[in-house]
Amino acid sequence: MGIRRLFTEHPASVGESYLQHMCAAMGFSARMLCGALACFIHALFPFTFQHTGSDCISDLHERMSARRRGSLAASMARARAAR
């Protein structure tokens, strides 16, 4: 397995370039870090960030689901075009 393939195989499987995938993954990462920090602060001060953790999870789930739907649609279109 070539080194380039290590960096491009998964992004290509979801219809993205390496840079597109990196930006998307970093966006998810930043959102998770903010949610984790809010949960940590909430653990210490329960009157703060009462819905932030669950809102973060819901938001990330919706974003991931939308990306999967878009990736599936793109894969199906590529398969039809290859026929």
PDB file of C-alpha atoms in Angstrom:
ATOM      1  CA  MET A   1       0.000   0.000   0.000  1.00  0.00           C
ATOM      2  CA  GLY A   2       1.497   3.294  -1.096  1.00  0.00           C
ATOM      3  CA  ILE A   3       1.835   6.175   1.324  1.00  0.00           C
ATOM      4  CA  ARG A   4      -0.380   8.391  -0.820  1.00  0.00           C
ATOM      5  CA  ARG A   5      -3.162   5.818  -0.736  1.00  0.00           C
ATOM      6  CA  LEU A   6      -3.067   5.847   3.079  1.00  0.00           C
ATOM      7  CA  PHE A   7      -4.051   9.517   2.961  1.00  0.00           C
ATOM      8  CA  THR A   8      -6.549   9.396   0.096  1.00  0.00           C
ATOM      9  CA  GLU A   9      -8.403   6.068   0.222  1.00  0.00           C
ATOM     10  CA  HIS A  10     -10.835   6.897   3.022  1.00  0.00           C
ATOM     11  CA  PRO A  11     -11.540  10.498   1.925  1.00  0.00           C
ATOM     12  CA  ALA A  12     -12.228   9.220  -1.601  1.00  0.00           C
ATOM     13  CA  SER A  13     -14.611   6.593  -0.201  1.00  0.00           C
ATOM     14  CA  VAL A  14     -16.786   9.400   1.154  1.00  0.00           C
ATOM     15  CA  GLY A  15     -16.470  11.535  -1.980  1.00  0.00           C
ATOM     16  CA  GLU A  16     -13.891  14.026  -0.708  1.00  0.00           C
ATOM     17  CA  SER A  17     -10.339  15.052  -1.388  1.00  0.00           C
ATOM     18  CA  TYR A  18      -7.773  14.802   1.387  1.00  0.00           C
ATOM     19  CA  LEU A  19      -8.048  18.542   2.135  1.00  0.00           C
ATOM     20  CA  GLN A  20     -11.861  18.522   2.106  1.00  0.00           C
ATOM     21  CA  HIS A  21     -11.881  15.587   4.494  1.00  0.00           C
ATOM     22  CA  MET A  22      -9.274  17.196   6.737  1.00  0.00           C
ATOM     23  CA  CYS A  23     -11.314  20.405   7.002  1.00  0.00           C
ATOM     24  CA  ALA A  24     -14.514  18.503   7.731  1.00  0.00           C
ATOM     25  CA  ALA A  25     -12.824  16.318  10.363  1.00  0.00           C
ATOM     26  CA  MET A  26     -11.255  19.365  12.015  1.00  0.00           C
ATOM     27  CA  GLY A  27     -14.669  21.039  12.125  1.00  0.00           C
ATOM     28  CA  PHE A  28     -16.136  18.000  13.871  1.00  0.00           C
ATOM     29  CA  SER A  29     -13.141  17.894  16.187  1.00  0.00           C
ATOM     30  CA  ALA A  30     -13.518  21.555  17.182  1.00  0.00           C
ATOM     31  CA  ARG A  31     -17.227  21.080  17.878  1.00  0.00           C
ATOM     32  CA  MET A  32     -16.515  18.003  20.014  1.00  0.00           C
ATOM     33  CA  LEU A  33     -13.802  19.829  21.954  1.00  0.00           C
ATOM     34  CA  CYS A  34     -16.180  22.714  22.699  1.00  0.00           C
ATOM     35  CA  GLY A  35     -18.885  20.261  23.774  1.00  0.00           C
ATOM     36  CA  ALA A  36     -16.451  18.359  25.969  1.00  0.00           C
ATOM     37  CA  LEU A  37     -15.285  21.564  27.631  1.00  0.00           C
ATOM     38  CA  ALA A  38     -18.882  22.622  28.259  1.00  0.00           C
ATOM     39  CA  CYS A  39     -19.630  19.200  29.793  1.00  0.00           C
ATOM     40  CA  PHE A  40     -16.557  19.443  32.008  1.00  0.00           C
ATOM     41  CA  ILE A  41     -17.575  22.882  33.258  1.00  0.00           C
ATOM     42  CA  HIS A  42     -21.152  21.644  33.725  1.00  0.00           C
ATOM     43  CA  ALA A  43     -19.829  18.794  35.888  1.00  0.00           C
ATOM     44  CA  LEU A  44     -18.242  21.342  38.220  1.00  0.00           C
ATOM     45  CA  PHE A  45     -21.005  23.949  38.018  1.00  0.00           C
ATOM     46  CA  PRO A  46     -24.274  22.147  37.206  1.00  0.00           C
ATOM     47  CA  PHE A  47     -26.149  25.411  36.682  1.00  0.00           C
ATOM     48  CA  THR A  48     -24.012  26.163  33.590  1.00  0.00           C
ATOM     49  CA  PHE A  49     -24.236  24.672  30.096  1.00  0.00           C
ATOM     50  CA  GLN A  50     -27.297  22.586  30.999  1.00  0.00           C
ATOM     51  CA  HIS A  51     -28.136  21.665  27.393  1.00  0.00           C
ATOM     52  CA  THR A  52     -24.859  22.294  25.583  1.00  0.00           C
ATOM     53  CA  GLY A  53     -23.598  18.692  25.646  1.00  0.00           C
ATOM     54  CA  SER A  54     -26.803  17.195  24.287  1.00  0.00           C
ATOM     55  CA  ASP A  55     -27.142  20.030  21.746  1.00  0.00           C
ATOM     56  CA  CYS A  56     -23.581  19.324  20.566  1.00  0.00           C
ATOM     57  CA  ILE A  57     -24.308  15.610  20.155  1.00  0.00           C
ATOM     58  CA  SER A  58     -27.545  16.316  18.262  1.00  0.00           C
ATOM     59  CA  ASP A  59     -25.800  18.816  15.985  1.00  0.00           C
ATOM     60  CA  LEU A  60     -22.924  16.460  15.232  1.00  0.00           C
ATOM     61  CA  HIS A  61     -25.298  13.572  14.556  1.00  0.00           C
ATOM     62  CA  GLU A  62     -27.310  15.682  12.106  1.00  0.00           C
ATOM     63  CA  ARG A  63     -24.151  16.913  10.350  1.00  0.00           C
ATOM     64  CA  MET A  64     -22.757  13.376  10.076  1.00  0.00           C
ATOM     65  CA  SER A  65     -26.067  12.006   8.810  1.00  0.00           C
ATOM     66  CA  ALA A  66     -26.331  14.759   6.187  1.00  0.00           C
ATOM     67  CA  ARG A  67     -22.758  14.066   5.031  1.00  0.00           C
ATOM     68  CA  ARG A  68     -23.511  10.347   4.762  1.00  0.00           C
ATOM     69  CA  ARG A  69     -26.677  11.020   2.768  1.00  0.00           C
ATOM     70  CA  GLY A  70     -24.712  13.287   0.439  1.00  0.00           C
ATOM     71  CA  SER A  71     -21.914  10.752   0.112  1.00  0.00           C
ATOM     72  CA  LEU A  72     -24.362   7.949  -0.645  1.00  0.00           C
ATOM     73  CA  ALA A  73     -26.104  10.049  -3.294  1.00  0.00           C
ATOM     74  CA  ALA A  74     -22.753  10.917  -4.892  1.00  0.00           C
ATOM     75  CA  SER A  75     -21.703   7.252  -4.891  1.00  0.00           C
ATOM     76  CA  MET A  76     -24.943   6.222  -6.550  1.00  0.00           C
ATOM     77  CA  ALA A  77     -24.534   8.935  -9.198  1.00  0.00           C
ATOM     78  CA  ARG A  78     -20.975   7.782  -9.936  1.00  0.00           C
ATOM     79  CA  ALA A  79     -22.177   4.180 -10.238  1.00  0.00           C
ATOM     80  CA  ARG A  80     -24.940   5.197 -12.687  1.00  0.00           C
ATOM     81  CA  ALA A  81     -22.460   7.227 -14.734  1.00  0.00           C
ATOM     82  CA  ALA A  82     -20.055   4.274 -14.919  1.00  0.00           C
ATOM     83  CA  ARG A  83     -22.720   2.021 -16.541  1.00  0.00           C
TER      84      ARG A  83
END
